[in-house]
PDB file of C-alpha atoms in Angstrom:
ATOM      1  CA  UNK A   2      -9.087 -61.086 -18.969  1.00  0.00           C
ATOM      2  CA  UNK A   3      -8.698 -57.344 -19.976  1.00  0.00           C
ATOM      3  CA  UNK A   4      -6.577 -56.334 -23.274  1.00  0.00           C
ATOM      4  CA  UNK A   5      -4.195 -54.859 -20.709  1.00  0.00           C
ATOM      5  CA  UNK A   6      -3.333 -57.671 -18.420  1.00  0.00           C
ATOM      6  CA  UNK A   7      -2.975 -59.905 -21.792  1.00  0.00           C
ATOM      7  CA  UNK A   8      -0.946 -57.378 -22.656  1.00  0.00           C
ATOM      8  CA  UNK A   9       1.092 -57.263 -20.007  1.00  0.00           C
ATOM      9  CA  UNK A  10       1.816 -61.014 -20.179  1.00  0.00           C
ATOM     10  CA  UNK A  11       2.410 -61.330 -23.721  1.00  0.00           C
ATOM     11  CA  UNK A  12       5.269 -58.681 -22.987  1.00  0.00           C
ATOM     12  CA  UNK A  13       6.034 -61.091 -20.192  1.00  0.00           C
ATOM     13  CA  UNK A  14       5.916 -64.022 -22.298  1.00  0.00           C
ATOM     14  CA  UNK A  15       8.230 -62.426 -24.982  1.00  0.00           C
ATOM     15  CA  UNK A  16      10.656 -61.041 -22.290  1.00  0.00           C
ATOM     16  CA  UNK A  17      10.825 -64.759 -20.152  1.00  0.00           C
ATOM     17  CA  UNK A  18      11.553 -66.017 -24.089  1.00  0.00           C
ATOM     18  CA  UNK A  19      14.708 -63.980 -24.684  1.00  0.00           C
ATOM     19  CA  UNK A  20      16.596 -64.624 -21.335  1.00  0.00           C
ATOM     20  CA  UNK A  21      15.666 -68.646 -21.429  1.00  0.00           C
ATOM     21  CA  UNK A  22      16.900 -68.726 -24.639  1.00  0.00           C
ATOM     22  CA  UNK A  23      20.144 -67.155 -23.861  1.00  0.00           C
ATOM     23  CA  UNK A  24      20.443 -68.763 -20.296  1.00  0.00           C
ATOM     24  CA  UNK A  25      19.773 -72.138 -22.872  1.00  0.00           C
ATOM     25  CA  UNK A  26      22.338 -70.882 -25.043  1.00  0.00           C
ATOM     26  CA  UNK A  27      24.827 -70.040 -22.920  1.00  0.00           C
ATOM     27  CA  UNK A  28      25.106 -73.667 -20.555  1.00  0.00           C
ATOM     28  CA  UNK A  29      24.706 -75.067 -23.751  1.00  0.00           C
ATOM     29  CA  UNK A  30      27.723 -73.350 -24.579  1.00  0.00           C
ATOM     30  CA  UNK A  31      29.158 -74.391 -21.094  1.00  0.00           C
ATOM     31  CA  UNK A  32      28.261 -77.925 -21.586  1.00  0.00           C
ATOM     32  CA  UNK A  33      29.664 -78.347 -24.760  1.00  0.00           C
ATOM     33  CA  UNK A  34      33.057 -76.967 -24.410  1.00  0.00           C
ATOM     34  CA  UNK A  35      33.138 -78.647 -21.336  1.00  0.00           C
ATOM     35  CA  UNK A  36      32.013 -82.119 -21.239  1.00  0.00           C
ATOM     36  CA  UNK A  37      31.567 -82.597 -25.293  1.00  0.00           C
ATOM     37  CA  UNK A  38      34.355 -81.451 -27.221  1.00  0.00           C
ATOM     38  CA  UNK A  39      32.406 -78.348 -29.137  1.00  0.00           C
ATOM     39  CA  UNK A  40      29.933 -80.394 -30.340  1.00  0.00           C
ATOM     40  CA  UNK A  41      27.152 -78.784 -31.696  1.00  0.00           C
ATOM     41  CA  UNK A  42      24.228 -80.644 -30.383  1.00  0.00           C
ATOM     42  CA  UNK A  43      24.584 -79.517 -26.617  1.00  0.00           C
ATOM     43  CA  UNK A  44      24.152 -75.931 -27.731  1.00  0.00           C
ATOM     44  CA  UNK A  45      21.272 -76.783 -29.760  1.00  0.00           C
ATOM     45  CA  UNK A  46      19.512 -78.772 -26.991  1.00  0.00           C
ATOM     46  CA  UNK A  47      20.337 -76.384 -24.603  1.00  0.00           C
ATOM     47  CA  UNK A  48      18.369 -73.783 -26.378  1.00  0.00           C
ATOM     48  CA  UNK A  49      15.545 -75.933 -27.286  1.00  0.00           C
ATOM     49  CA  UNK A  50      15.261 -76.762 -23.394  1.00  0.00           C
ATOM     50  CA  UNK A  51      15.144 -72.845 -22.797  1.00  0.00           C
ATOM     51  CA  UNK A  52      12.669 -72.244 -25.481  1.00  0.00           C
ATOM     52  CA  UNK A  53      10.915 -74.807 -24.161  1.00  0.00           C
ATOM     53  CA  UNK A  54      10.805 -73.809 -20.579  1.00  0.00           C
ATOM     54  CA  UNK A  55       9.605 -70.405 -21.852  1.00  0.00           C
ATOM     55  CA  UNK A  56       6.685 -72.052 -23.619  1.00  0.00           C
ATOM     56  CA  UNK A  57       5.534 -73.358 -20.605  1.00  0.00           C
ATOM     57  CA  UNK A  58       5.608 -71.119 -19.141  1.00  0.00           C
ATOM     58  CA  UNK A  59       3.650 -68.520 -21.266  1.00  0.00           C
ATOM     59  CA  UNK A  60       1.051 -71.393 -21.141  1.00  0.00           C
ATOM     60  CA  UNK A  61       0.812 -71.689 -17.509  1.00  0.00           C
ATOM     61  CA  UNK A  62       0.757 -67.989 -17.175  1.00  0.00           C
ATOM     62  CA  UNK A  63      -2.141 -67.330 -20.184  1.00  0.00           C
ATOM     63  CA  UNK A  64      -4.442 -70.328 -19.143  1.00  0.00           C
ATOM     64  CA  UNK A  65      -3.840 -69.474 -15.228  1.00  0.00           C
ATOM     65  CA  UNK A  66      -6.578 -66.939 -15.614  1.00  0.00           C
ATOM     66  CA  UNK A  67      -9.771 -69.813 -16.922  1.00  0.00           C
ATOM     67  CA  UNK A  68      -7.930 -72.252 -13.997  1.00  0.00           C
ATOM     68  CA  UNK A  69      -9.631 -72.486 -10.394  1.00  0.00           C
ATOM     69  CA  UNK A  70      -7.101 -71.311  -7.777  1.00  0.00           C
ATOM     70  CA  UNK A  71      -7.804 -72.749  -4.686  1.00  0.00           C
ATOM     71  CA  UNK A  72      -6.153 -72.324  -1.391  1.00  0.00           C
ATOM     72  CA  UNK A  73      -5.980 -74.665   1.617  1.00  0.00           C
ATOM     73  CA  UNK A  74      -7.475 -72.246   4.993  1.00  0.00           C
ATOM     74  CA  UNK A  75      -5.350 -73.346   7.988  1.00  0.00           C
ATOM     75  CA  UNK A  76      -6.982 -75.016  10.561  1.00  0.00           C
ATOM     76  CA  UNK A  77      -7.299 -72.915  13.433  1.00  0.00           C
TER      77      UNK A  77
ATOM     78  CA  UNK B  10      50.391 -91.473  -8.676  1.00  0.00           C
ATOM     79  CA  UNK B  11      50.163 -87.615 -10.313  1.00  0.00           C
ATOM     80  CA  UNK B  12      49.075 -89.609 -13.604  1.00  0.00           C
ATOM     81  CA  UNK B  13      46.234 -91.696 -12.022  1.00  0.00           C
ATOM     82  CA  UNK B  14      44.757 -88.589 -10.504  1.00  0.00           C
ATOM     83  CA  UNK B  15      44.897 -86.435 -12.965  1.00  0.00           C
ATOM     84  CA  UNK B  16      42.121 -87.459 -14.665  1.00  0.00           C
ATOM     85  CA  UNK B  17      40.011 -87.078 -11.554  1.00  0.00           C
ATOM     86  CA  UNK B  18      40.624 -83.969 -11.154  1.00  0.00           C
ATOM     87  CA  UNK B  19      40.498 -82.699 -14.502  1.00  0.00           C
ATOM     88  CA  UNK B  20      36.820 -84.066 -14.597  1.00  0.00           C
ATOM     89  CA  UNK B  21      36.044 -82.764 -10.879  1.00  0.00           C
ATOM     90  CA  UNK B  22      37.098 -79.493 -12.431  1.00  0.00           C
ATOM     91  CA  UNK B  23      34.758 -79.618 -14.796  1.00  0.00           C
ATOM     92  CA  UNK B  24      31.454 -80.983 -13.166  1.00  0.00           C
ATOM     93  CA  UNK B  25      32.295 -78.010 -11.095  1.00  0.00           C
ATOM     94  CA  UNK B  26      32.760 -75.588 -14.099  1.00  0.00           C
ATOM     95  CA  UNK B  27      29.372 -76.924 -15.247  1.00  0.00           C
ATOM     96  CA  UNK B  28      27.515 -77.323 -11.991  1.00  0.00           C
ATOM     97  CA  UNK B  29      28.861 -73.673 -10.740  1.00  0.00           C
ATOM     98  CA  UNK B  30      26.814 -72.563 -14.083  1.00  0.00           C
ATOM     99  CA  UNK B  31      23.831 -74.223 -13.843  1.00  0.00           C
ATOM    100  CA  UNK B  32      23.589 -73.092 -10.028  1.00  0.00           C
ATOM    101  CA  UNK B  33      24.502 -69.215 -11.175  1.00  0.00           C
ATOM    102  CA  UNK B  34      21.266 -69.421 -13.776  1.00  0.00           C
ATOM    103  CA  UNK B  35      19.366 -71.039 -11.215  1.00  0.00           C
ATOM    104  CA  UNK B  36      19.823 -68.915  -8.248  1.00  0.00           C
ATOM    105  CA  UNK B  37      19.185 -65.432  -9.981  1.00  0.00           C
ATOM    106  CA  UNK B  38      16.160 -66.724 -11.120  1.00  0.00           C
ATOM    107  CA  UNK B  39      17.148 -67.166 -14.789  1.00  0.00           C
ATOM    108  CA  UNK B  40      15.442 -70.859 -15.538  1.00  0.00           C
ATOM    109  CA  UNK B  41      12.090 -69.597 -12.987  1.00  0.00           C
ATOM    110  CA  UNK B  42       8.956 -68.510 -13.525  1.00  0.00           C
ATOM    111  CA  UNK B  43       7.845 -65.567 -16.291  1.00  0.00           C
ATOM    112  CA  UNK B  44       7.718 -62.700 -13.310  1.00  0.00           C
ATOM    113  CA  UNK B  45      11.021 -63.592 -11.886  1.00  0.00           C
ATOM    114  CA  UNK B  46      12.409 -63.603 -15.567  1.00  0.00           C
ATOM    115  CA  UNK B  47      11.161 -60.508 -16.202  1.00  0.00           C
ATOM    116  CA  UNK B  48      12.466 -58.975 -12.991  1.00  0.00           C
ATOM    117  CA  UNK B  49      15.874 -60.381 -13.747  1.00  0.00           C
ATOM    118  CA  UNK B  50      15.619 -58.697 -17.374  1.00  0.00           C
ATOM    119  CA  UNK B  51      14.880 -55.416 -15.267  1.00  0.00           C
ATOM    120  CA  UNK B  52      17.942 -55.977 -12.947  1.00  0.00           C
ATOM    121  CA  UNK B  53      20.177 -56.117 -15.811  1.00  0.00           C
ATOM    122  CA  UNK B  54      19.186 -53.442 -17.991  1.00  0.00           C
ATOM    123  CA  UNK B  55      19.750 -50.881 -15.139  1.00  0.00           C
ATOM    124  CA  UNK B  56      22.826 -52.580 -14.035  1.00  0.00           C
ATOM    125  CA  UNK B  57      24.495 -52.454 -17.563  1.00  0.00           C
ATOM    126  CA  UNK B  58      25.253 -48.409 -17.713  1.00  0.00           C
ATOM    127  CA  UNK B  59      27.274 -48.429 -14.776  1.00  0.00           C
ATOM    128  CA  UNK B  60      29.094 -51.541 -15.703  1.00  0.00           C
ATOM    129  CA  UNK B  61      29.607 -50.233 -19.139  1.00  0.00           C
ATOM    130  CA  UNK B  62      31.379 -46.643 -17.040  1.00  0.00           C
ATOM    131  CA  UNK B  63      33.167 -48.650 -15.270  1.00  0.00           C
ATOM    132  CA  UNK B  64      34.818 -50.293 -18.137  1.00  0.00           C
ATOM    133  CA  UNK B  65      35.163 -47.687 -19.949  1.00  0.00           C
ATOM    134  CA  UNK B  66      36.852 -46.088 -16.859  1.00  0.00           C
ATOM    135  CA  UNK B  67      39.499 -48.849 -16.661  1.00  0.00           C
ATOM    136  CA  UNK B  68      40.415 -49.124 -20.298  1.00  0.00           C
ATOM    137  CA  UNK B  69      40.523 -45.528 -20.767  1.00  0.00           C
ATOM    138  CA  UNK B  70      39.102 -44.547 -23.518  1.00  0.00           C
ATOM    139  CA  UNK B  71      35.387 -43.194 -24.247  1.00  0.00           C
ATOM    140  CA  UNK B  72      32.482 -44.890 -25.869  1.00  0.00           C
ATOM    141  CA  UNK B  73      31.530 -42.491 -28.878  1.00  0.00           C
ATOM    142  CA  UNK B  74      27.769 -42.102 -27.419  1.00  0.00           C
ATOM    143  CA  UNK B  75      24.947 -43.800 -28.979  1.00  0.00           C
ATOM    144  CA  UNK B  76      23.019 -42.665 -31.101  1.00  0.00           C
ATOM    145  CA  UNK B  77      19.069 -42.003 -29.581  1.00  0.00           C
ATOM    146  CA  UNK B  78      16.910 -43.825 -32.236  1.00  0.00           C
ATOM    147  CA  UNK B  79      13.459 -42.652 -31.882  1.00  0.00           C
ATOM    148  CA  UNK B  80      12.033 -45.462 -34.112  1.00  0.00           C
ATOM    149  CA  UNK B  81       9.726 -47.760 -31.877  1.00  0.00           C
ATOM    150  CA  UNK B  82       8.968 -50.933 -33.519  1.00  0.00           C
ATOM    151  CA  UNK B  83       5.795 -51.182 -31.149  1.00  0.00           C
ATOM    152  CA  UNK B  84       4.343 -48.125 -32.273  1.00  0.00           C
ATOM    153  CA  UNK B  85       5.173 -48.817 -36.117  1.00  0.00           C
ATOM    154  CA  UNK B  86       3.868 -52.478 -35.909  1.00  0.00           C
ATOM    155  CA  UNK B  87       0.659 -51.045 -34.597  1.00  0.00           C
ATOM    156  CA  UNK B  88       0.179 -48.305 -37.441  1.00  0.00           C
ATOM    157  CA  UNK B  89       0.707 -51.021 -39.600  1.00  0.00           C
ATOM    158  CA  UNK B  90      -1.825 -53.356 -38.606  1.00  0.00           C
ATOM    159  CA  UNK B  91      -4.449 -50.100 -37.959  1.00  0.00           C
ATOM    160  CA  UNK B  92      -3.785 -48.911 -41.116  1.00  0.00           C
ATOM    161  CA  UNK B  93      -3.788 -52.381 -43.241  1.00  0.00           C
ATOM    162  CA  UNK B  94      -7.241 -53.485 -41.552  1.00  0.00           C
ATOM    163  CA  UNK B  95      -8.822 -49.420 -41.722  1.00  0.00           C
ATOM    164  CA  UNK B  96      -7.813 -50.256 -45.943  1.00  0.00           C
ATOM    165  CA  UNK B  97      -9.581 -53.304 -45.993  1.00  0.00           C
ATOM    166  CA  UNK B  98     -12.955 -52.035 -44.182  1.00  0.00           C
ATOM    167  CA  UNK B  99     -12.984 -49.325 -46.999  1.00  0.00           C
ATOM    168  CA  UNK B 100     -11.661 -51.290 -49.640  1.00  0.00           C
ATOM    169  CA  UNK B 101     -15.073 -52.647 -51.022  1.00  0.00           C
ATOM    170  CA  UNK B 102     -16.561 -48.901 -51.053  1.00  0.00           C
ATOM    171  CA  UNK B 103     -13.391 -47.279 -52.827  1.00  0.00           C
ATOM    172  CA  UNK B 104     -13.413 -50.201 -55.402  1.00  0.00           C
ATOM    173  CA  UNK B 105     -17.286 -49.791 -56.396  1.00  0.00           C
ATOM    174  CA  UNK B 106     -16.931 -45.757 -56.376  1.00  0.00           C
ATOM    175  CA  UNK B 107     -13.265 -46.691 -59.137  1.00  0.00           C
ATOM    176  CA  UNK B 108     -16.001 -48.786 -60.897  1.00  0.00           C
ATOM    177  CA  UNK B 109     -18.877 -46.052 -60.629  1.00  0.00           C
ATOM    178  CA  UNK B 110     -16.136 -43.733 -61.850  1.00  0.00           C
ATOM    179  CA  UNK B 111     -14.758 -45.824 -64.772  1.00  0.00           C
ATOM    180  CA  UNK B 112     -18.248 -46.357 -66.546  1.00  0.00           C
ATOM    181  CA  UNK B 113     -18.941 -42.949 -65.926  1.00  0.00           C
ATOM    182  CA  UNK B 114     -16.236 -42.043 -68.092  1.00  0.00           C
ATOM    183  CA  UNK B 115     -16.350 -44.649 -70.225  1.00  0.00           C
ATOM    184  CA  UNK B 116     -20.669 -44.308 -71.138  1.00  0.00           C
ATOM    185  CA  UNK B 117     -19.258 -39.948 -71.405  1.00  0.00           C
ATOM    186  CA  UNK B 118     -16.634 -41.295 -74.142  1.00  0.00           C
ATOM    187  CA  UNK B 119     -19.745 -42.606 -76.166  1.00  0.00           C
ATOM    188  CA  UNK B 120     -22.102 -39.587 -75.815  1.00  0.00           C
TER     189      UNK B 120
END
């Protein structure tokens, strides 16, 4: 992989970190008020399930390059 | 009657509240993939300045304009790190030519 293209998806990475984290934040924000009373916890889960997502994400997306691709050829 | 259903719909009201939110995130690609993230972040930086006129417009007053900062955190970080690791290469030279220097002075203090 070339500096630039890790580059380019660490900047990815970082940027898919900040909006799951607020998209977490925010229907975690949703839930609570809604369903929970303005508990805390829903907030705080919400935004671990974002930062989560985004971890996976960045790990799919910097070990995608070492994985074998493969595509199915259509029969003909 | 009106007391029995209330409930109902005061908690259809908010699985929709909640489901209407989770859809929203989910259809402009919010809780997808890195690229579509990314994109999204795109599609909301250039949408903000008009929305941000448009407010402005209605409310009637002006923003006092903000200031350009021409500080880039990228381009500090990476002066930092050049600089910190170009001090360490030299930092076993510069130390032996301080101790060259020091006995030098100290072995001309005896003469």
């Amino acid at each position: 992989m070339s500096e630039k293209e890790l580059g380019q998806k660490w900047d990815r990475c970082l940027a898919d970190s900040a909006i799951k984290f607020g998209t977490g934040l925010g229907l975690g924000i949703v839930f609570s008020v809604v369903f929970f009373k303005r508990r805390t916890w829903p907030i705080v889960f919400g935004t671990g399930l974002g930062l989560g997502m985004a971890y996976s994400n960045c790990q799919n997306d910097l070990k995608s390059h070492y994985v074998l691709h493969s595509k199915v050829a259509k029969e003909q | 009657m009106a007391a029995k259903i209330l409930p109902v719909v005061k908690l259809a009201t908010k699985v929709t509240i909640a489901g209407g939110a989770i859809y929203v995130a989910y259809d402009s690609g919010l809780l997808g993939d890195g690229k579509e993230g990314s994109v999204t972040l795109g599609r909301a930086k250039a949408a903000i300045p008009p929305a941000v006129e448009e407010w402005v417009k209605y409310f009637g007053f002006e923003l006092p304009a903000t200031p350009k900062i021409e500080f880039s955190p990228l381009d500090a970080w990476n002066s930092g790190v050049q600089k910190s690791i170009h001090a360490l290469s030299i930092a076993p030279s510069t130390v032996s030519d301080y101790t060259k220097q020091g006995l030098q002075y100290v072995k001309d203090l005896t003469k």
